[in-house]
């Protein structure tokens, strides 16, 4: 279920409930039309997403007119379009759950935002792949405009997920180890940087690839202490590795299948593996012996659920904590390739390819 703010914001920002066109009857002039990436059916993103011109509704008392500046393509966006996600907006829908926009105008009842402010979605399902939109004030949250644009556009999902997983499941102290797979993902890169800022040591597992050394160098430049391949993690020599490195008490799994099983094998007794994704589309398999003799814990994390369970003020506190890390140079955006909205098909196809090291981000 959506929280009420996200539902209200999304309905204003699309075609309206039941597919109705936006109403602009209260405006004396002809309604404006704005470009948006819309899908009317679930399926392959490059096949079902279309660039359309939508009518821009008039600004009501509690509404905010926003010009979108940048919006990334995340795996959750792809899953949502495919119909394989825990939150599915009513169709037709505008794609995109994350991004940053600038306030153009506000309604007479709006008190927390003003023209010129930067804003991000307060929740998923808003539909950010568009040039402009009119949202309800409660569907938006102001962010500082003194951070880089790409950092602001990619702030609300991956860094938040990384921070909460590092803070909420184990009481880690400086010097403790964390192991993760999918270390090159947006969350993975954020984990590396936030962990380094907290004094934690990271063991980062990646898939082998032709440009492996280039990837290793890039992750180490972010603060990764160790970068190993999935194949190396399975070797008996890893026992020697953990003679010099503390066994991790926390494992972060975004892959599933054999990869997640290997993470479990290397967890310290009593440790926790948190699953937040399933890139391999294979189940997490936990050997019985690890559960009995090592008392390992299996948990899941979904940022959308965390938002439902916490107040907007707590979400704001999280965002401002991350902004402080950005200002101090301890958290940067993932490598991004800026793409005009009209090149959406290429961007969607690219985002679904393996070994992509650059996040596709729409610029308006």
C-alpha positions as a printed NumPy array, in Angstrom:
array([[  0.   ,   0.   ,   0.   ],
       [  1.037,   3.559,  -0.61 ],
       [  1.065,   6.093,   2.159],
       [ -1.474,   8.803,   1.518],
       [  1.082,  11.383,   0.482],
       [  2.568,   9.225,  -2.237],
       [ -0.851,   8.248,  -3.529],
       [ -2.026,  11.837,  -3.693],
       [  1.164,  13.007,  -5.345],
       [  1.151,  10.227,  -7.92 ],
       [ -2.45 ,  10.809,  -8.945],
       [ -1.818,  14.462,  -9.551],
       [  1.311,  13.623, -11.476],
       [ -0.15 ,  11.123, -13.944],
       [ -3.322,  10.769, -15.976],
       [ -5.593,  10.734, -12.95 ],
       [ -7.485,   7.88 , -11.35 ],
       [ -9.068,   5.564, -13.874],
       [ -6.958,   7.014, -16.69 ],
       [ -8.745,  10.381, -16.752],
       [ -6.871,  13.311, -18.204],
       [ -5.652,  15.926, -15.778],
       [ -8.223,  18.594, -15.196],
       [ -7.191,  22.156, -15.932],
       [-10.654,  23.677, -15.802],
       [ -9.632,  26.121, -13.098],
       [ -7.049,  27.685, -15.395],
       [ -8.096,  30.483, -17.712],
       [ -5.404,  29.656, -20.261],
       [ -4.941,  26.453, -22.238],
       [ -3.325,  23.744, -20.139],
       [  0.404,  23.212, -20.521],
       [  1.685,  19.908, -21.809],
       [  4.814,  18.257, -20.455],
       [  6.861,  15.245, -21.521],
       [  6.724,  12.089, -19.415],
       [  7.711,   8.435, -19.712],
       [  4.483,   6.479, -19.269],
       [  3.69 ,   2.758, -19.255],
       [  0.166,   1.402, -19.585],
       [  1.017,  -2.277, -19.198],
       [  3.615,  -4.317, -17.368],
       [  6.345,  -5.875, -19.473],
       [  9.799,  -5.273, -20.877],
       [ 10.574,  -1.616, -20.063],
       [ 11.909,  -0.759, -23.526],
       [  8.701,  -2.12 , -25.054],
       [  5.991,  -0.771, -22.763],
       [  7.398,   2.644, -21.795],
       [  6.446,   5.508, -24.123],
       [  7.329,   9.193, -24.24 ],
       [  4.049,  11.12 , -24.056],
       [  2.86 ,  14.673, -23.605],
       [  0.659,  14.997, -20.538],
       [ -1.476,  17.914, -19.476],
       [ -0.154,  19.805, -16.468],
       [ -2.879,  20.368, -13.92 ],
       [ -3.481,  23.745, -12.286],
       [ -1.806,  24.355,  -8.93 ],
       [ -4.266,  23.979,  -6.064],
       [ -3.94 ,  25.32 ,  -2.534],
       [ -1.782,  22.474,  -1.2  ],
       [ -0.005,  21.714,  -4.469],
       [  3.552,  22.307,  -5.638],
       [  4.622,  22.801,  -9.255],
       [  7.981,  21.064,  -9.728],
       [ 10.409,  21.103, -12.633],
       [ 12.343,  17.836, -12.552],
       [ 16.104,  18.248, -12.866],
       [ 17.397,  14.667, -12.855],
       [ 15.994,  11.183, -12.201],
       [ 17.922,   7.887, -12.254],
       [ 16.949,   4.425, -13.433],
       [ 17.135,   2.033, -10.48 ],
       [ 16.578,  -1.753, -10.461],
       [ 13.366,  -1.156,  -8.497],
       [ 12.087,   1.032, -11.345],
       [ 12.696,  -1.792, -13.81 ],
       [ 11.027,  -4.331, -11.503],
       [  8.025,  -2.058, -11.048],
       [  7.524,  -1.708, -14.807],
       [  7.874,  -5.474, -15.197],
       [  5.219,  -5.942, -12.505],
       [  7.645,  -7.719, -10.148],
       [  7.771,  -5.395,  -7.172],
       [  6.198,  -5.019,  -3.753],
       [  4.579,  -1.714,  -4.703],
       [  2.808,  -1.304,  -8.044],
       [  1.118,   1.982,  -8.988],
       [ -2.208,   2.027, -10.779],
       [ -1.786,   1.963, -14.556],
       [ -1.144,   3.968, -16.602],
       [  1.779,   5.278, -14.56 ],
       [  4.806,   7.5  , -14.976],
       [  8.065,   5.636, -14.369],
       [ 10.695,   6.529, -11.808],
       [ 10.763,   6.453,  -8.013],
       [ 13.697,   8.741,  -7.369],
       [ 15.027,  12.09 ,  -8.54 ],
       [ 15.384,  15.736,  -7.678],
       [ 13.335,  18.681,  -8.876],
       [ 13.119,  22.397,  -8.297],
       [  9.998,  24.118,  -7.032],
       [  8.518,  26.502,  -9.612],
       [  5.374,  27.617,  -7.776],
       [  3.364,  26.712,  -4.693],
       [ -0.303,  26.865,  -3.734],
       [ -1.679,  29.288,  -1.173],
       [ -1.787,  26.641,   1.597],
       [  1.809,  25.426,   1.16 ],
       [  3.995,  26.401,   4.117],
       [  7.058,  24.158,   3.964],
       [  8.272,  24.817,   0.429],
       [  8.974,  27.868,  -1.718],
       [ 10.035,  28.52 ,  -5.321],
       [ 13.67 ,  27.606,  -5.879],
       [ 13.759,  24.797,  -3.297],
       [ 15.103,  21.41 ,  -4.309],
       [ 12.765,  18.497,  -3.547],
       [ 12.814,  14.701,  -3.691],
       [  9.942,  12.214,  -3.379],
       [  8.854,  11.487,   0.172],
       [  7.93 ,   7.948,  -0.895],
       [  8.062,   5.542,  -3.827],
       [  5.573,   5.556,  -6.679],
       [  5.62 ,   9.287,  -7.41 ],
       [  6.733,   9.011, -11.042],
       [  9.87 ,  11.094, -11.57 ],
       [ 10.634,  10.437, -15.241],
       [  9.014,  13.61 , -16.524],
       [  9.89 ,  17.205, -17.259],
       [  7.417,  18.822, -14.842],
       [  4.553,  17.878, -12.571],
       [  2.184,  19.197,  -9.934],
       [  2.4  ,  17.214,  -6.681],
       [  0.858,  17.559,  -3.257],
       [  3.172,  19.149,  -0.703],
       [  3.06 ,  16.043,   1.486],
       [  4.446,  13.921,  -1.383],
       [  7.692,  15.928,  -1.407],
       [ 10.613,  16.605,   0.889],
       [ 13.041,  19.514,   0.648],
       [ 16.748,  18.762,   0.341],
       [ 19.71 ,  21.16 ,   0.47 ],
       [ 20.719,  22.634,  -2.87 ],
       [ 24.383,  22.91 ,  -1.871],
       [ 25.128,  19.275,  -2.732],
       [ 25.909,  18.001,  -6.252],
       [ 22.903,  17.476,  -8.498],
       [ 23.645,  13.78 ,  -9.099],
       [ 23.999,  13.219,  -5.353],
       [ 20.608,  14.819,  -4.743],
       [ 18.988,  12.821,  -7.545],
       [ 20.278,   9.504,  -6.15 ],
       [ 19.895,  10.299,  -2.449],
       [ 16.549,   8.842,  -1.449],
       [ 16.959,   5.119,  -2.203],
       [ 20.426,   3.564,  -2.303],
       [ 22.334,   5.615,   0.315],
       [ 19.344,   5.408,   2.665],
       [ 19.22 ,   1.631,   2.245],
       [ 22.965,   1.343,   2.851],
       [ 22.925,   3.493,   5.984],
       [ 19.969,   1.758,   7.592],
       [ 21.351,  -1.734,   6.968],
       [ 24.678,  -0.748,   8.534],
       [ 22.966,   0.779,  11.571],
       [ 19.866,  -1.305,  12.283],
       [ 20.835,  -4.991,  12.415],
       [ 24.133,  -5.339,  14.296],
       [ 25.81 ,  -3.056,  16.822],
       [ 28.996,  -2.564,  14.849],
       [ 32.054,  -0.806,  16.228],
       [ 35.013,   0.755,  14.397],
       [ 37.269,  -2.05 ,  13.177],
       [ 34.414,  -4.54 ,  12.669],
       [ 33.987,  -6.133,   9.24 ],
       [ 31.048,  -6.139,   6.846],
       [ 30.832,  -8.431,   3.808],
       [ 28.585,  -7.728,   0.816],
       [ 27.91 ,  -8.965,  -2.7  ],
       [ 26.832,  -6.777,  -5.636],
       [ 29.454,  -4.371,  -4.337],
       [ 29.439,  -2.399,  -7.577],
       [ 25.733,  -1.587,  -7.274],
       [ 24.441,   1.768,  -6.124],
       [ 23.786,   0.396,  -2.647],
       [ 27.125,  -1.404,  -2.656],
       [ 29.063,   1.762,  -3.439],
       [ 27.173,   3.638,  -0.727],
       [ 27.898,   0.84 ,   1.783],
       [ 31.618,   1.115,   1.034],
       [ 31.691,   4.862,   1.624],
       [ 29.416,   5.014,   4.667],
       [ 31.203,   2.077,   6.261],
       [ 34.559,   3.812,   5.751],
       [ 33.168,   6.97 ,   7.368],
       [ 32.071,   4.848,  10.353],
       [ 35.466,   3.15 ,  10.656],
       [ 34.177,  -0.231,   9.442],
       [ 36.15 ,  -2.609,   7.232],
       [ 34.438,  -3.891,   4.089],
       [ 34.891,  -7.151,   2.197],
       [ 33.378,  -6.516,  -1.207],
       [ 32.399,  -9.388,  -3.491],
       [ 31.984,  -8.784,  -7.233],
       [ 31.494, -10.919, -10.32 ],
       [ 34.55 , -11.605, -12.458],
       [ 34.708,  -9.52 , -15.63 ],
       [ 37.137,  -8.417, -18.335],
       [ 37.893,  -5.06 , -16.672],
       [ 38.108,  -6.464, -13.138],
       [ 41.217,  -4.538, -12.086],
       [ 39.626,  -1.271, -13.177],
       [ 36.608,  -2.045, -11.008],
       [ 38.788,  -3.037,  -8.047],
       [ 40.704,   0.23 ,  -8.289],
       [ 37.482,   2.245,  -8.465],
       [ 35.935,   0.552,  -5.42 ],
       [ 39.141,   0.932,  -3.418],
       [ 39.196,   4.618,  -4.296],
       [ 35.756,   4.8  ,  -2.672],
       [ 37.144,   3.256,   0.518],
       [ 36.818,  -0.503,  -0.044],
       [ 39.416,  -2.392,   1.999],
       [ 39.097,  -5.739,   0.191],
       [ 37.582,  -6.566,  -3.206],
       [ 37.313, -10.246,  -4.179],
       [ 35.437, -12.183,  -6.831],
       [ 32.646, -14.7  ,  -6.287],
       [ 35.069, -17.435,  -7.395],
       [ 37.735, -16.371,  -4.91 ],
       [ 35.193, -16.376,  -2.083],
       [ 34.562, -20.098,  -2.684],
       [ 38.242, -21.105,  -2.475],
       [ 39.644, -22.884,   0.63 ],
       [ 42.276, -20.147,   0.878],
       [ 39.648, -17.808,   2.288],
       [ 40.269, -19.458,   5.675],
       [ 43.717, -17.85 ,   5.66 ],
       [ 42.182, -14.541,   4.636],
       [ 40.116, -14.436,   7.816],
       [ 43.18 , -14.999,   9.976],
       [ 44.127, -11.402,   9.213],
       [ 40.653,  -9.901,   8.824],
       [ 37.937, -10.169,  11.5  ],
       [ 35.057, -12.417,  10.501],
       [ 32.157, -10.157,   9.537],
       [ 29.175,  -9.902,  11.836],
       [ 27.028,  -8.412,   9.081],
       [ 26.495,  -9.63 ,   5.503],
       [ 24.5  ,  -7.668,   2.923],
       [ 22.959,  -9.748,   0.156],
       [ 21.563,  -8.353,  -3.088],
       [ 22.057, -11.468,  -5.223],
       [ 20.671, -14.635,  -3.617],
       [ 21.495, -18.159,  -4.788],
       [ 25.028, -19.503,  -4.309],
       [ 26.399, -16.029,  -3.685],
       [ 24.271, -15.556,  -0.577],
       [ 25.201, -19.024,   0.702],
       [ 28.882, -18.127,   0.474],
       [ 28.282, -14.934,   2.436],
       [ 26.649, -17.003,   5.171],
       [ 29.596, -19.409,   5.33 ],
       [ 31.958, -16.593,   6.219],
       [ 29.804, -14.847,   8.83 ],
       [ 30.957, -14.825,  12.429],
       [ 28.88 , -16.902,  14.894],
       [ 25.676, -15.063,  15.777],
       [ 26.019, -12.818,  12.728],
       [ 23.245, -11.496,  10.505],
       [ 22.71 , -11.6  ,   6.752],
       [ 20.353,  -8.925,   5.455],
       [ 18.802,  -9.51 ,   2.029],
       [ 17.653,  -6.435,   0.142],
       [ 17.663,  -7.685,  -3.465],
       [ 17.64 , -10.82 ,  -5.611],
       [ 19.599, -10.146,  -8.773],
       [ 20.198, -13.86 ,  -9.445],
       [ 16.453, -14.559,  -9.203],
       [ 17.355, -17.597,  -7.087],
       [ 16.276, -18.338,  -3.509],
       [ 18.485, -17.797,  -0.498],
       [ 19.707, -21.216,   0.644],
       [ 20.928, -21.498,   4.228],
       [ 22.644, -24.755,   5.277],
       [ 21.02 , -26.141,   8.408],
       [ 24.403, -26.516,  10.114],
       [ 25.053, -22.775,   9.865],
       [ 21.74 , -21.975,  11.497],
       [ 22.166, -24.505,  14.298],
       [ 25.867, -24.377,  15.096],
       [ 26.574, -20.728,  14.249],
       [ 23.15 , -19.306,  15.189],
       [ 23.094, -17.086,  12.106],
       [ 20.161, -14.759,  11.535],
       [ 18.444, -14.09 ,   8.199],
       [ 16.696, -10.745,   7.807],
       [ 15.227,  -8.688,   5.001],
       [ 15.185,  -4.955,   4.339],
       [ 13.03 ,  -2.753,   2.111],
       [ 13.406,   1.01 ,   2.322],
       [  9.748,   1.585,   1.476],
       [  8.725,  -0.494,   4.491],
       [ 11.165,   1.401,   6.704],
       [  9.47 ,   4.652,   5.671],
       [  6.052,   3.245,   6.546],
       [  7.34 ,   2.227,   9.965],
       [  8.979,   5.577,  10.739],
       [  7.896,   9.198,  10.746],
       [  8.66 ,  11.778,   8.085],
       [ 10.862,  13.565,  10.614],
       [ 12.945,  10.406,  11.013],
       [ 13.312,  10.179,   7.244],
       [ 14.376,  13.816,   7.139],
       [ 16.963,  13.149,   9.839],
       [ 18.335,  10.29 ,   7.737],
       [ 18.522,  12.485,   4.631],
       [ 20.3  ,  15.293,   6.487],
       [ 22.801,  12.803,   7.964],
       [ 23.638,  11.633,   4.448],
       [ 23.88 ,  15.227,   3.204],
       [ 26.461,  15.913,   5.904],
       [ 28.526,  12.975,   4.623],
       [ 28.228,  14.356,   1.086],
       [ 29.404,  17.801,   2.177],
       [ 32.395,  16.265,   3.95 ],
       [ 33.359,  14.379,   0.8  ],
       [ 32.666,  10.998,   2.43 ],
       [ 29.743,  10.055,   0.174],
       [ 29.583,  10.608,  -3.572],
       [ 27.001,   9.635,  -6.152],
       [ 27.62 ,   6.49 ,  -8.18 ],
       [ 29.148,   7.005, -11.602],
       [ 26.312,   8.313, -13.765],
       [ 25.65 ,   8.664, -17.489],
       [ 23.294,  11.569, -18.133],
       [ 20.67 ,  10.795, -20.769],
       [ 18.053,  13.11 , -22.338],
       [ 14.484,  11.989, -21.732],
       [ 13.941,  11.28 , -25.44 ],
       [ 16.742,   8.67 , -25.43 ],
       [ 14.852,   6.587, -22.89 ],
       [ 14.836,   3.31 , -24.85 ],
       [ 18.621,   3.179, -25.045],
       [ 18.891,   4.149, -21.382],
       [ 16.447,   1.437, -20.289],
       [ 18.207,  -1.227, -22.351],
       [ 21.617,  -0.162, -21.033],
       [ 20.45 ,  -0.22 , -17.413],
       [ 19.452,  -3.879, -17.801],
       [ 22.791,  -5.059, -19.217],
       [ 25.271,  -7.002, -17.046],
       [ 28.489,  -5.407, -15.799],
       [ 27.228,  -1.86 , -16.312],
       [ 29.376,   0.424, -14.163],
       [ 27.466,   3.634, -14.816],
       [ 23.953,   4.469, -13.606],
       [ 21.646,   5.871, -16.269],
       [ 20.143,   9.17 , -15.149],
       [ 17.569,  11.196, -17.052],
       [ 18.168,  14.913, -17.313],
       [ 15.298,  17.182, -18.208]])
